[in-house]
Every structure is written in C-alpha cells, then in structure tokens.
Short mmCIF file of C-alpha atoms and ligand atoms in Angstrom, two decimals:
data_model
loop_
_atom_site.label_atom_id
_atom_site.label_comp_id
_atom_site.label_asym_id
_atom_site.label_seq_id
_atom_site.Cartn_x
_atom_site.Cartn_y
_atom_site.Cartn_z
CA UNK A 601 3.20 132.05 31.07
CA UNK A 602 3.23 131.48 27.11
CA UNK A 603 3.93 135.13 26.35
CA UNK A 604 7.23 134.38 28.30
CA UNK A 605 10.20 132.30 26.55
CA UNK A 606 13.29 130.62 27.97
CA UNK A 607 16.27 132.86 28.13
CA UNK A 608 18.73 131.34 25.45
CA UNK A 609 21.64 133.61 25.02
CA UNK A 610 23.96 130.72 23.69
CA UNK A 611 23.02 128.98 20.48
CA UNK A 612 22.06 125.08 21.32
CA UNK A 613 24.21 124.07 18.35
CA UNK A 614 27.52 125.87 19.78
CA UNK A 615 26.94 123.99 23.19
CA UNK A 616 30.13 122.08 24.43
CA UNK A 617 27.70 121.02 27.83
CA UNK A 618 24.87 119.44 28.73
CA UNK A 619 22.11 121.93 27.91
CA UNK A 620 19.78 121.56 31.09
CA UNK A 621 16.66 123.55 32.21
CA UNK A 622 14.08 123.19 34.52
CA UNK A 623 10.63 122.40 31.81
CA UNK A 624 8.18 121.73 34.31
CA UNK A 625 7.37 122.60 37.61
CA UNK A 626 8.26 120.33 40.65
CA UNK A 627 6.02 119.18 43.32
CA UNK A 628 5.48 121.78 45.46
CA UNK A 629 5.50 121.36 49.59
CA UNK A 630 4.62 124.34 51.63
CA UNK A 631 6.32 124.47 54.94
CA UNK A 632 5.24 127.40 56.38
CA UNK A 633 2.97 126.25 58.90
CA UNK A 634 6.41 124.35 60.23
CA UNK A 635 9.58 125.58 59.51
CA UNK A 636 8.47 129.11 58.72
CA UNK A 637 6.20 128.66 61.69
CA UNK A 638 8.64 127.69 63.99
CA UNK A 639 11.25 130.47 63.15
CA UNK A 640 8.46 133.50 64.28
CA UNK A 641 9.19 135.46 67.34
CA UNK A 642 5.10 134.71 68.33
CA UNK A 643 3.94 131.55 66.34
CA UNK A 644 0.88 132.09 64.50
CA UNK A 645 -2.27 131.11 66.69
CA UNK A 646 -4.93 128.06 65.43
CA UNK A 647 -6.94 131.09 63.72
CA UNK A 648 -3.54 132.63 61.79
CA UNK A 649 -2.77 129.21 61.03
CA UNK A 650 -6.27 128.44 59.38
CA UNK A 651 -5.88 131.56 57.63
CA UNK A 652 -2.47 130.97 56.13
CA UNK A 653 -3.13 127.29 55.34
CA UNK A 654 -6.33 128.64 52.89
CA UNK A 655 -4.04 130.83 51.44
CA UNK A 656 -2.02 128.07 50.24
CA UNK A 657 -4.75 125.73 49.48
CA UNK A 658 -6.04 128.82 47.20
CA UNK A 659 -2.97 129.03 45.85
CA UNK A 660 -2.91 124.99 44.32
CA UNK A 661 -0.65 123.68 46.77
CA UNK A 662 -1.46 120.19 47.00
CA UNK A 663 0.96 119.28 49.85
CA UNK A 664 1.28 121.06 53.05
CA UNK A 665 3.15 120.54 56.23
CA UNK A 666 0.88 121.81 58.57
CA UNK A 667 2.96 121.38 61.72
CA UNK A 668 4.35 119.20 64.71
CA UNK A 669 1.35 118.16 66.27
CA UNK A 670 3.03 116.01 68.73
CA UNK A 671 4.78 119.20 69.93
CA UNK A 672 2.56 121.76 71.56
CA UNK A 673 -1.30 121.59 72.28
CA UNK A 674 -1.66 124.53 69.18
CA UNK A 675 -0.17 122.23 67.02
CA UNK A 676 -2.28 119.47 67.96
CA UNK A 677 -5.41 121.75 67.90
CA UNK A 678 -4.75 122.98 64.72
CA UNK A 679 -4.43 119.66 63.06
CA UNK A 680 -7.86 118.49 65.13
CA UNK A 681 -9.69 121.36 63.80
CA UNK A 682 -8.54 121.10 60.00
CA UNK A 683 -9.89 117.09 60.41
CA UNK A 684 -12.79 118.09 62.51
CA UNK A 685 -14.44 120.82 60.27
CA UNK A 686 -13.49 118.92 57.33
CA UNK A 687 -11.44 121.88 55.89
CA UNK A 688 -8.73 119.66 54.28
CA UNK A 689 -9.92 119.58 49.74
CA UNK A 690 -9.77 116.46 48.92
CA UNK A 691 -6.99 116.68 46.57
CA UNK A 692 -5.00 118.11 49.49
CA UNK A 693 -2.65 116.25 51.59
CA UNK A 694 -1.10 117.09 54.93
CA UNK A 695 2.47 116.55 56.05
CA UNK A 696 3.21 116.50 59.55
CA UNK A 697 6.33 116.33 61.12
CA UNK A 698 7.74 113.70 63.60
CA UNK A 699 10.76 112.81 66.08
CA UNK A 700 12.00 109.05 65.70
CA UNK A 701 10.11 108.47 69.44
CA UNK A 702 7.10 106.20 70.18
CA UNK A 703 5.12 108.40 72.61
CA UNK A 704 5.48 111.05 69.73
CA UNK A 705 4.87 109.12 66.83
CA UNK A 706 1.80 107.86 68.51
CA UNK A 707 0.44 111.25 69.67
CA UNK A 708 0.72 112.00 66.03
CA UNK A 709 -1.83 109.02 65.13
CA UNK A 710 -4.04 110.06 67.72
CA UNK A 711 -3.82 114.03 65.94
CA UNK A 712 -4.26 112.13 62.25
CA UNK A 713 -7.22 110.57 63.02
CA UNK A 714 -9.71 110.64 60.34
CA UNK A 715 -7.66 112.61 57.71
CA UNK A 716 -7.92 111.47 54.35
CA UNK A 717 -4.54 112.11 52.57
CA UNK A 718 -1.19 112.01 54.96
CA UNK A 719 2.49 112.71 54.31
CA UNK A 720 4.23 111.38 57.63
CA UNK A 721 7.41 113.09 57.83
CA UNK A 722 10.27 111.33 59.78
CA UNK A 723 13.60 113.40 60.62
CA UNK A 724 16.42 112.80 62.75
CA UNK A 725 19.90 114.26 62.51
CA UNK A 726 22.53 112.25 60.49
CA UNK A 727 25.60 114.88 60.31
CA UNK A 728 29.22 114.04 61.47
CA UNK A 729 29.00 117.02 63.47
CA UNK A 730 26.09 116.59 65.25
CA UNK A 731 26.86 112.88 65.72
CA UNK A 732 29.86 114.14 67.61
CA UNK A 733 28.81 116.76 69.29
CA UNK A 734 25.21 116.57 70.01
CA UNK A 735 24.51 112.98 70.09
CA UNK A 736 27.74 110.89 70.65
CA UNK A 737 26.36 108.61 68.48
CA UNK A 738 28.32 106.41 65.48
CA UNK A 739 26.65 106.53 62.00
CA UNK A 740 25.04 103.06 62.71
CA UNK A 741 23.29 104.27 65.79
CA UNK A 742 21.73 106.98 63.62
CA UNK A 743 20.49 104.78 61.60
CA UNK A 744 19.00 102.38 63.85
CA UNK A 745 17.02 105.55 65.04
CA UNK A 746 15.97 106.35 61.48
CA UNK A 747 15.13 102.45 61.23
CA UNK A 748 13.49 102.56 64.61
CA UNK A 749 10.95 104.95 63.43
CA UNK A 750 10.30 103.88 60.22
CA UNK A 751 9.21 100.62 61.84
CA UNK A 752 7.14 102.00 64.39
CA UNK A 753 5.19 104.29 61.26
CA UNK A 754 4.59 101.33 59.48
CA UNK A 755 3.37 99.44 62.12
CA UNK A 756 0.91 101.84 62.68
CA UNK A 757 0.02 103.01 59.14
CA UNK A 758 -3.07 100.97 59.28
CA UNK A 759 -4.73 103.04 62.25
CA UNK A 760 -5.65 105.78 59.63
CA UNK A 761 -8.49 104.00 57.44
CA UNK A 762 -9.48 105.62 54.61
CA UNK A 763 -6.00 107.09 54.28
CA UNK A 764 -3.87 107.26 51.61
CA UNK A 765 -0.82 107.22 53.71
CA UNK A 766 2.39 108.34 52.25
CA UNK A 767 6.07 108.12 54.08
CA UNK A 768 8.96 110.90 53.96
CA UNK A 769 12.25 110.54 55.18
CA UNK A 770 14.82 113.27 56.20
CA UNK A 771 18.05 112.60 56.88
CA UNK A 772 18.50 116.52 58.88
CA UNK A 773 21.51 118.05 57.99
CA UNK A 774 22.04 115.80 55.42
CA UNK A 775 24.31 118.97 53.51
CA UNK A 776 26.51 118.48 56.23
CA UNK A 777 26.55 114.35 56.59
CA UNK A 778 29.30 112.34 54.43
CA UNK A 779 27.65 111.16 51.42
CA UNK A 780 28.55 107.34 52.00
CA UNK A 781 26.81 107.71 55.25
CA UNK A 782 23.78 109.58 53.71
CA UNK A 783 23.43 106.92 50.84
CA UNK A 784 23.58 103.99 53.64
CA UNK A 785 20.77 105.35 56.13
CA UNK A 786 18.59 106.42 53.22
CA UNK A 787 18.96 102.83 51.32
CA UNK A 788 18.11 101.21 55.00
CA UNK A 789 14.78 103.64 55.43
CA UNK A 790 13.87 102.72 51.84
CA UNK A 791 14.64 98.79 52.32
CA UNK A 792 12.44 98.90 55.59
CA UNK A 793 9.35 101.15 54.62
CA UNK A 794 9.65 98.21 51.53
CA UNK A 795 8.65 101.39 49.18
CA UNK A 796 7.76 100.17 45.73
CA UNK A 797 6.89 102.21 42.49
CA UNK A 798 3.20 102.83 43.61
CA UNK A 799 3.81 103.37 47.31
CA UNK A 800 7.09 105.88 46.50
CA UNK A 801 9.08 106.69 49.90
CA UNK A 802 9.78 110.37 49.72
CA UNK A 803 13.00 111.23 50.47
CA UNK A 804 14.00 114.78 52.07
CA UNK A 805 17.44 115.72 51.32
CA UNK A 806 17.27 119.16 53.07
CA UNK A 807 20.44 121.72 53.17
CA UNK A 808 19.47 122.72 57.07
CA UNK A 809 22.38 124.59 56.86
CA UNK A 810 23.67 125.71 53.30
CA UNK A 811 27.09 124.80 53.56
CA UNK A 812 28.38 125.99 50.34
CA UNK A 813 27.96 127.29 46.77
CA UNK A 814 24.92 126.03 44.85
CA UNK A 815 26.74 123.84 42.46
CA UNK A 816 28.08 121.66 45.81
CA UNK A 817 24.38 121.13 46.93
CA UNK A 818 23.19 119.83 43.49
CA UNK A 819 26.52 118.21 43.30
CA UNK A 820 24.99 116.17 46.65
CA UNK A 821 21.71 115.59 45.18
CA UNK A 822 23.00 114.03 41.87
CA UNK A 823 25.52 112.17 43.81
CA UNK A 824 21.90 110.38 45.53
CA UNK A 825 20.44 110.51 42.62
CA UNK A 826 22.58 108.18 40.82
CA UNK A 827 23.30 106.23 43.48
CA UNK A 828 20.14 104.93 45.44
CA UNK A 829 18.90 102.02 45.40
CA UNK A 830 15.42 101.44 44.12
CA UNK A 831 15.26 104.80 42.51
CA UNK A 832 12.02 104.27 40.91
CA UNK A 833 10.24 103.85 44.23
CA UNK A 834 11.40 107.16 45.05
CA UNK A 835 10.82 110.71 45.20
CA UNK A 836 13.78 113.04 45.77
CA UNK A 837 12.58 116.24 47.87
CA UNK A 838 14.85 118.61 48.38
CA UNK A 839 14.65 121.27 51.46
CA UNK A 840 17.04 124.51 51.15
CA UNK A 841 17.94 126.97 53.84
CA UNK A 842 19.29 130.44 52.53
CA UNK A 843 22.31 131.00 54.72
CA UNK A 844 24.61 131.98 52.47
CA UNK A 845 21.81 133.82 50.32
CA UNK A 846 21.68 131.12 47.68
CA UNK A 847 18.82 129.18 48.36
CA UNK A 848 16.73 130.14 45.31
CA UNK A 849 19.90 129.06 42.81
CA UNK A 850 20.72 126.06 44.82
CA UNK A 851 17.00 124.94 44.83
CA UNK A 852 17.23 125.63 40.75
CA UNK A 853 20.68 123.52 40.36
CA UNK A 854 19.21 121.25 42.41
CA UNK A 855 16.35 120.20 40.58
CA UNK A 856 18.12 119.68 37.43
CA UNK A 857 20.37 117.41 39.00
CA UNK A 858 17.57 114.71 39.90
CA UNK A 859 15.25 116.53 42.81
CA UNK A 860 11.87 116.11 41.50
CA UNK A 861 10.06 117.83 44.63
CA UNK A 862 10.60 121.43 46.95
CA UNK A 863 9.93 122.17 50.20
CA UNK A 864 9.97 125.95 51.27
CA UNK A 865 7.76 129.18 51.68
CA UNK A 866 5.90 132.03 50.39
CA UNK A 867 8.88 135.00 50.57
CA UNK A 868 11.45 132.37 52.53
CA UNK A 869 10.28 133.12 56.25
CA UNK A 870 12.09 129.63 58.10
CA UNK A 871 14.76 129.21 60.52
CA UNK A 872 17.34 131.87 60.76
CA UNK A 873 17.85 133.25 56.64
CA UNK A 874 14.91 130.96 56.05
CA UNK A 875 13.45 128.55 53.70
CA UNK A 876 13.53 128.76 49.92
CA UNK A 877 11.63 131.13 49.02
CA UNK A 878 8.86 129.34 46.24
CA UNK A 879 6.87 132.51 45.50
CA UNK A 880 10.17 133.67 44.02
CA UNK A 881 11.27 130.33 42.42
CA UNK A 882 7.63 129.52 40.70
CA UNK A 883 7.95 133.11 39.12
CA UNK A 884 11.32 132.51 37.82
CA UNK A 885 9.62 129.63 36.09
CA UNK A 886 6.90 131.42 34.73
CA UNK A 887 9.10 134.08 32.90
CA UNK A 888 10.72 131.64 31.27
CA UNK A 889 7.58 130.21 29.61
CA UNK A 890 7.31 127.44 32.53
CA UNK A 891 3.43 126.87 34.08
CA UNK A 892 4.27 126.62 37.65
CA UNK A 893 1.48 125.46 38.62
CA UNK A 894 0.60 127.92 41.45
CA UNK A 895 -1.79 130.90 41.31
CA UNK A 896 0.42 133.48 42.11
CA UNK A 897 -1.38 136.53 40.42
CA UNK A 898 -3.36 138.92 43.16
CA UNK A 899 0.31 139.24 44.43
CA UNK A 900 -0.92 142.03 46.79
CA UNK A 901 -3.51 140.08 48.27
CA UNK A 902 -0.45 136.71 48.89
CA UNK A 903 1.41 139.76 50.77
CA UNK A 904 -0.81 141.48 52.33
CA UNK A 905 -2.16 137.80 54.00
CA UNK A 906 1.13 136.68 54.80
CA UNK A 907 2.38 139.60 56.28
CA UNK A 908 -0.73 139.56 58.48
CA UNK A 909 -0.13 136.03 59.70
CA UNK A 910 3.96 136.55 59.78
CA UNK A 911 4.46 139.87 61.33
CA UNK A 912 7.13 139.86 58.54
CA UNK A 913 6.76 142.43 55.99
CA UNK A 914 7.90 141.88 52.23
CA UNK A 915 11.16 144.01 51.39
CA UNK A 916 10.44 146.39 48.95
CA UNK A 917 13.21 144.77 46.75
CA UNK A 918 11.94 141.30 47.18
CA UNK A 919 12.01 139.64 43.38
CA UNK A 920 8.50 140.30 41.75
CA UNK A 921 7.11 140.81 44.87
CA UNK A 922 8.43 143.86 46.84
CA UNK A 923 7.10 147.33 46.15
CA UNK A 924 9.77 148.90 44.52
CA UNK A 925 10.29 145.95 41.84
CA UNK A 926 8.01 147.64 39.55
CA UNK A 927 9.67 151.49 39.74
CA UNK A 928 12.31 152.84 37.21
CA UNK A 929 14.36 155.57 38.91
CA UNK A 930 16.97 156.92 36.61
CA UNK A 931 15.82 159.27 33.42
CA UNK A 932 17.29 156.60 30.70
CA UNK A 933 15.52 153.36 32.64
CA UNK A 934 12.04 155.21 32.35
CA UNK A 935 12.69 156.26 28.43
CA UNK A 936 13.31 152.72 27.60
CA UNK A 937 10.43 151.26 29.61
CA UNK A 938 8.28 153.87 27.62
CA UNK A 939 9.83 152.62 24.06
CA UNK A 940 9.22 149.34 24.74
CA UNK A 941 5.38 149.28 25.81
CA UNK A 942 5.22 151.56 22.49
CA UNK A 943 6.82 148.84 20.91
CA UNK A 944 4.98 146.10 22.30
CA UNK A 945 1.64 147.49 21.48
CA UNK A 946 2.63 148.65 17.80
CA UNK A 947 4.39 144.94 17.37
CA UNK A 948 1.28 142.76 18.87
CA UNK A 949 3.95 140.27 19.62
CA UNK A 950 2.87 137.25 21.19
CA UNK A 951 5.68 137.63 23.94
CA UNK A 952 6.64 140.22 26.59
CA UNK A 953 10.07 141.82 26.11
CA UNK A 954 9.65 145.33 27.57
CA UNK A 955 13.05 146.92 29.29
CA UNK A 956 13.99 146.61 32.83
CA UNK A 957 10.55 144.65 32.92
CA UNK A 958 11.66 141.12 32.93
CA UNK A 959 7.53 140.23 33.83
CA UNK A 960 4.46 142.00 33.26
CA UNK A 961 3.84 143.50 36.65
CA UNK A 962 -0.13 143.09 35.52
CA UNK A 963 0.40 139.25 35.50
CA UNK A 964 0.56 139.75 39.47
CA UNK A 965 -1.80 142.36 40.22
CA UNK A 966 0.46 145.14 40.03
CA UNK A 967 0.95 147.91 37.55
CA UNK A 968 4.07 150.11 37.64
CA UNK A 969 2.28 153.68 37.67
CA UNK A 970 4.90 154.92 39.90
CA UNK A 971 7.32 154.36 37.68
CA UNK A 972 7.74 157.55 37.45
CA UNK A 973 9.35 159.02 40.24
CA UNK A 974 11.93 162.09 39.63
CA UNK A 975 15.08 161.83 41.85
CA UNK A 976 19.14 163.17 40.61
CA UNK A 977 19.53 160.21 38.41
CA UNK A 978 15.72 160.95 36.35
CA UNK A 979 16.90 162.66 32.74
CA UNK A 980 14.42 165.13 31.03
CA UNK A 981 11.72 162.13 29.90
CA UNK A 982 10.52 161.53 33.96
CA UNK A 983 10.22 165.25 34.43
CA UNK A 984 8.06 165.98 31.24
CA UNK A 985 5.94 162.79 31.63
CA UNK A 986 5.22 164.01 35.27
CA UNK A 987 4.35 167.96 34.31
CA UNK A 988 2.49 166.60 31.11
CA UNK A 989 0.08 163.63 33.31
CA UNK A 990 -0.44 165.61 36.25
CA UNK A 991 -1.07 168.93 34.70
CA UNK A 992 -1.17 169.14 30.84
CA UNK A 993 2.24 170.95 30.58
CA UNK A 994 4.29 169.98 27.16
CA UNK A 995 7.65 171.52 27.15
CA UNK A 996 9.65 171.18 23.44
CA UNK A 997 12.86 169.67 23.56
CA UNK A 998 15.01 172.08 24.50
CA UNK A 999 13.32 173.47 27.38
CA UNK A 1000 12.95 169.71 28.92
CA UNK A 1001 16.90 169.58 28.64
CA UNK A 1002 16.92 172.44 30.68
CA UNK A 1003 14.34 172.44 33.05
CA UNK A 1004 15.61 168.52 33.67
CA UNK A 1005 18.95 170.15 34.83
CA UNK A 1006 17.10 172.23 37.12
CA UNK A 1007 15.46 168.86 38.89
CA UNK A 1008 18.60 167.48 38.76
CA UNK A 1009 20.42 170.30 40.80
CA UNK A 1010 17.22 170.41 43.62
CA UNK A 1011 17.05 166.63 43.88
CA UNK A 1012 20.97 167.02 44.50
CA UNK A 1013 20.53 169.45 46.79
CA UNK A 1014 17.73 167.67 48.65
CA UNK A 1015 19.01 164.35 48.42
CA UNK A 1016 15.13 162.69 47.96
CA UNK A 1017 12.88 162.19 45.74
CA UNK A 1018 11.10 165.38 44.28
CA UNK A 1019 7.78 165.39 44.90
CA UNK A 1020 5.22 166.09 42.14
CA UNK A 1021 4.16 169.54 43.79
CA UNK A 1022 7.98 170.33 43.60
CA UNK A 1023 7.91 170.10 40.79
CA UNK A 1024 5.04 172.66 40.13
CA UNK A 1025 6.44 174.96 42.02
CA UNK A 1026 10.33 175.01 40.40
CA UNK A 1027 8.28 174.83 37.00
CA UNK A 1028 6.54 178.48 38.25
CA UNK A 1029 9.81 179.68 39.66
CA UNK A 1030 11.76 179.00 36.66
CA UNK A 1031 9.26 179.96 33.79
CA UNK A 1032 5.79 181.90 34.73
CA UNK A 1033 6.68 183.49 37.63
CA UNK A 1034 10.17 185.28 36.25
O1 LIG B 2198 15.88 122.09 57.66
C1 LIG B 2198 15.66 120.91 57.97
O2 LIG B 2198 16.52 120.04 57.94
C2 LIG B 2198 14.31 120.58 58.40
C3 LIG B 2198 14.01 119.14 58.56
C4 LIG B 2198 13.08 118.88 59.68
C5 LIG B 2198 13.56 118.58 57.27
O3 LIG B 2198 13.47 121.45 58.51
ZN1 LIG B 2199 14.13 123.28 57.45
#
C-alpha cells in the first residue's frame, strides 16, 4: 500500500471544510456465514461453511459472525464443530447472532460452550414501521425487549469460563427508527450491560434497509455519535445494506462520521442487494496509501473459494475484482496504459500512477495480459501490439493507420471482438495474399 497515495485534487490550504479521510482501517466483522449466509437460495452446508470461515481467518479477519446457532441444527453443528476441533486461532473471535428470547439465548450458551473469544450479538427491530405494522408495539415495549435480553446475556455471561465475552447490540432497522428513539433504547442497553471503557458494548447501527443517500446514513451515525451516553465505553459498528447501490460510499461517509467498526462481506452477497461489500472497501483503502489490514492479494484464489461456497459468481465488472477490471478496450486507453508502464519503469518512482490503472493488478494476483483485445473502438496501437506479440509482424506508421481502419470496419461489421487469428487472416488478405 505505500506505493499508493491519497487522492488530493484540492489544495489543503484552499479548504473552506473540514478536510476528512478515512487513515486507518476499521475493525473488520465478516458476516458472511450470517447475513450473506442467510440470503443463498441453498445455504452453505457445515463443510462450505468450514471452508469459507478459513478463508476469512486466512484473510486476518479477527471477528466473524459465524451464524444463528439457535436457529437450525446446521447452525448449531457448525458452531459445535469449530469449538470441538479447536479450529477457532486464538486471536479469533466469533459473533453469533441472537433473538431477545430465553429458550434461544440459552440454546446459544449451550452452542458456545467452551469457545474462547465470543461476540454475543443481540438484535431486535426498533423501526416506527415495523413497530406499527409488525409488532404493535410502542417504542418503550421495544425497549423493554432489547432490555429483556440484555439482562438475560448478562446473567448468563459467566457460563462461558475462560471466555472473553464481549456484548453487541443492534437496534434492526435502526436507518429507519426516529433518532430520539434510537438514542433512548441504545443509552438503556448500554446503562444495563453497565459497559465501561475496558468491557466496551458494541453497538450495531445497521442500515437493514438503505433508506437514502449516503450523506443521510452518516448524517445518523454522527447524530449517535455525538450524542450517546458513555461514548468511551463504546464501539460504534456500523452494518450497510446496498439497496439503493450505495453501500460502499455510505459505509465510507459513515466511518468518518464516528463508526469505528464494519460489518459486511467478501463481494456484498447478504439479503436482497446485499451487504457492504469489504473486499471492495479495504481496496479502496489500500490505493489510497491506507494498510487495510486484510490479505487480499491471491484475488483469484478469494473468488474462486467464494464462488465455490456461494454459487454466486463475481461480475466481471466487480471493482478490482471482476475479470474485465484489468482490460483496456478502446485503441487510445491501451496507448496510454503502454506510456505509462514505460514511464513508470524509466521514472523508478516510488508510487504507482499508470493510466486507467488506478491499482497494480499484480498487487492482487492478476496481470492485465489481455489488455489487449481489438474490438471497433481499438485504434492502430492494439492491432500492431497484437500482430507484433503473437507473430513478429512490425508495420511502420502508416500502414498501422491503415490496416487499423481495416479492423475497425470488420469489428463493425461483426459487432465482437476480433479474434487474434482474424486478425492473421485480414493481415494476409489485405497485404501478402493481393
Ligand atoms: O441488516 C440487519 O439489520 C441485520 C441485523 C441482524 C444486524 O443483519
Ligand atoms: Zn444485515
């Protein structure tokens, strides 16, 4: 990440605003053993699971929510067997989600036993809608369900020896919930966990739904931020869903305005648009000279895992990730790209600034060899590169201009790519076999 450098069009000094950016990298939490789980057509199996949850761990994440194990026997299995063969690092902790109900909460103990490092994650819906509609319930019945739980947790907290036990709080929906009322149930959790500056609560403002332009989510998140009581014994999370396609840039917003922690998942699999996507928002970090703090560089290997355990492939245009990122179609985009690796080598700068490149595609395991591809909108450079590599052709100037015209009018004509053999054979047409 140090040949990378924060983009700074705007000189600091002619700044009439606050100059933020993100500097470090926040806590990362991996949900997608849950929420990504949970939003598959076929759930990964205890053996899919397993696989994806050494993914992460190979990846540094050092928290995980590794399910609802009070929800289905896999669940509970899967939990069981990361305990049971001791497969958890020790610098690893697992998050597991929980309902604000005894016979579940308990259940959950039973599934914790023996674990060494727990995040116990409490939700229950606090929205005006859902108050209305789903739960006739008034805001301070909501609460005395989040309070209700919280007791029963602590309580029990002691059943897991050896533990270091950690709380989380999520007031679901909470981008949909009036602020006031948000502010009140999370100060109540808080008050009644008794969190203090070395036992932090965490608390999960998640966007289940996102509701609204980035700036209103990190708008919501300050608005806590400022505003909670015994700040220092907290940790803000923050939890986005991409419905409106924003999820990344709310996530980034919303860190600068106080969250300090991110839940979401390798290429945003989660409920309906899915979760944040972090492979994208650690990499926008690490082009800007930020160490995110996650191993992200045998990208092919990440995919091809994940897309094994998902059943979801990778779009080819997925940032950094998909397989097109790293191909220049048009003639002028594939001149430049060649300039500037000429440049960089010739310069031995310190930092990467090639064209259309914004990162090295070699930082992730990738090269960009097919670059190259000739289609209507390559000019003369793609062509000649491609006759020159593949078969030791070099045209002079003037007959790349017009043998590039000649590509140009096929590829129209054809209305695909032109294959390298094409090319060979319009080359003969055109000029050996006249
Ligand atoms: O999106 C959401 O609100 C959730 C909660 C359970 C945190 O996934
Ligand atoms: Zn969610």
């Amino acid at each position: 990440f140090e040949k990378y450098r924060p983009y700074q069009p705007i000189n600091l000094k002619d700044r009439t605003w606050p100059n933020r950016q993100i500097t470090r990298a926040p806590v990362w939490c991996s949900v997608d053993l849950r929420d990504g789980n949970q939003a598959l057509i076929d759930p990964m199996t205890v053996d899919q699971k397993l696989k994806m949850f050494k993914l992460l761990v190979a990846l540094n994440f050092k928290e995980i929510e590794i399910g609802f194990p009070a929800a289905s026997g896999t669940e509970y299995q899967f939990c069981r067997r990361l305990i049971e063969e001791n497969l958890i690092p020790h610098d690893v902790c697992v998050q597991v989600l929980c309902q604000s109900r005894d016979h579940l909460i308990e259940r959950t103990f039973e599934a914790l036993q023996g674990a060494h490092s727990v995040i116990f994650h409490l939700y229950n819906s606090t929205s005006k809608l859902q108050r209305e509609v789903v739960f006739n319930a008034g805001a301070e019945e909501i609460q005395e369900i989040a309070l209700k739980g919280t007791r029963k947790i602590k309580s029990m907290r002691g059943q897991l020896k050896n533990c270091r036990f950690r709380f989380q709080y999520s007031p679901e929906s909470f981008t949909g919930t009036e602020l006031d009322v948000a502010l009140q149930i999370c100060n109540a959790v808080t008050a009644e966990w008794g969190a203090t500056p070395k036992d932090k609560i965490i608390l999960n403002l998640p966007a289940t739904v996102e509701m609204s332009t980035p700036n209103i989510y990190a708008d919501m998140i300050e608005w806590m931020h400022t505003r909670l009581d015994k700040r220092d014994s907290i940790i803000i999370s923050i939890h986005p869903h991409n419905d409106r396609g924003c999820a990344v840039a709310a996530s980034e917003l919303a860190l600068m305005a106080g969250g300090e922690r991110i839940e979401g998942t390798l290429f945003g699999n989660g409920e309906r648009t899915g979760n944040v996507d972090i492979c994208t928002l650690a990499l926008n970090l690490y082009s800007q000279g930020v160490d995110p703090a996650l191993y992200l560089g045998d990208m092919p290997t990440i995919m091809e895992i994940v897309e094994g355990c998902t059943r979801i492939p990778v779009h080819p245009r997925h940032p950094y990730a998909g397989d097109l990122v790293y191909t220049a179609f048009s003639g002028s985009h594939q001149d430049a790209i060649n300039k500037g690796l000429k440049a960089l080598k010739q310069k031995h700068s310190p930092y990467w600034e090639v064209p259309y490149l914004p990162i090295d595609p070699h930082d992730l395991n990738r090269t960009y060899e097919a670059v190259i591809r000739i289609n209507s909108q390559s000019g003369k450079g793609g062509v000649s590169y491609i006759l020159e590599t593949n078969y030791g052709f070099k045209m002079p100037r003037s007959m790349q201009v017009e043998f590039s015209k000649v590509i140009q009018h096929y590829s129209d004509k054809k209305q695909k790519e032109v294959t390298t053999l094409e090319i060979r054979k319009l080359f003969y047409e055109h000029y050996v076999d006249k």
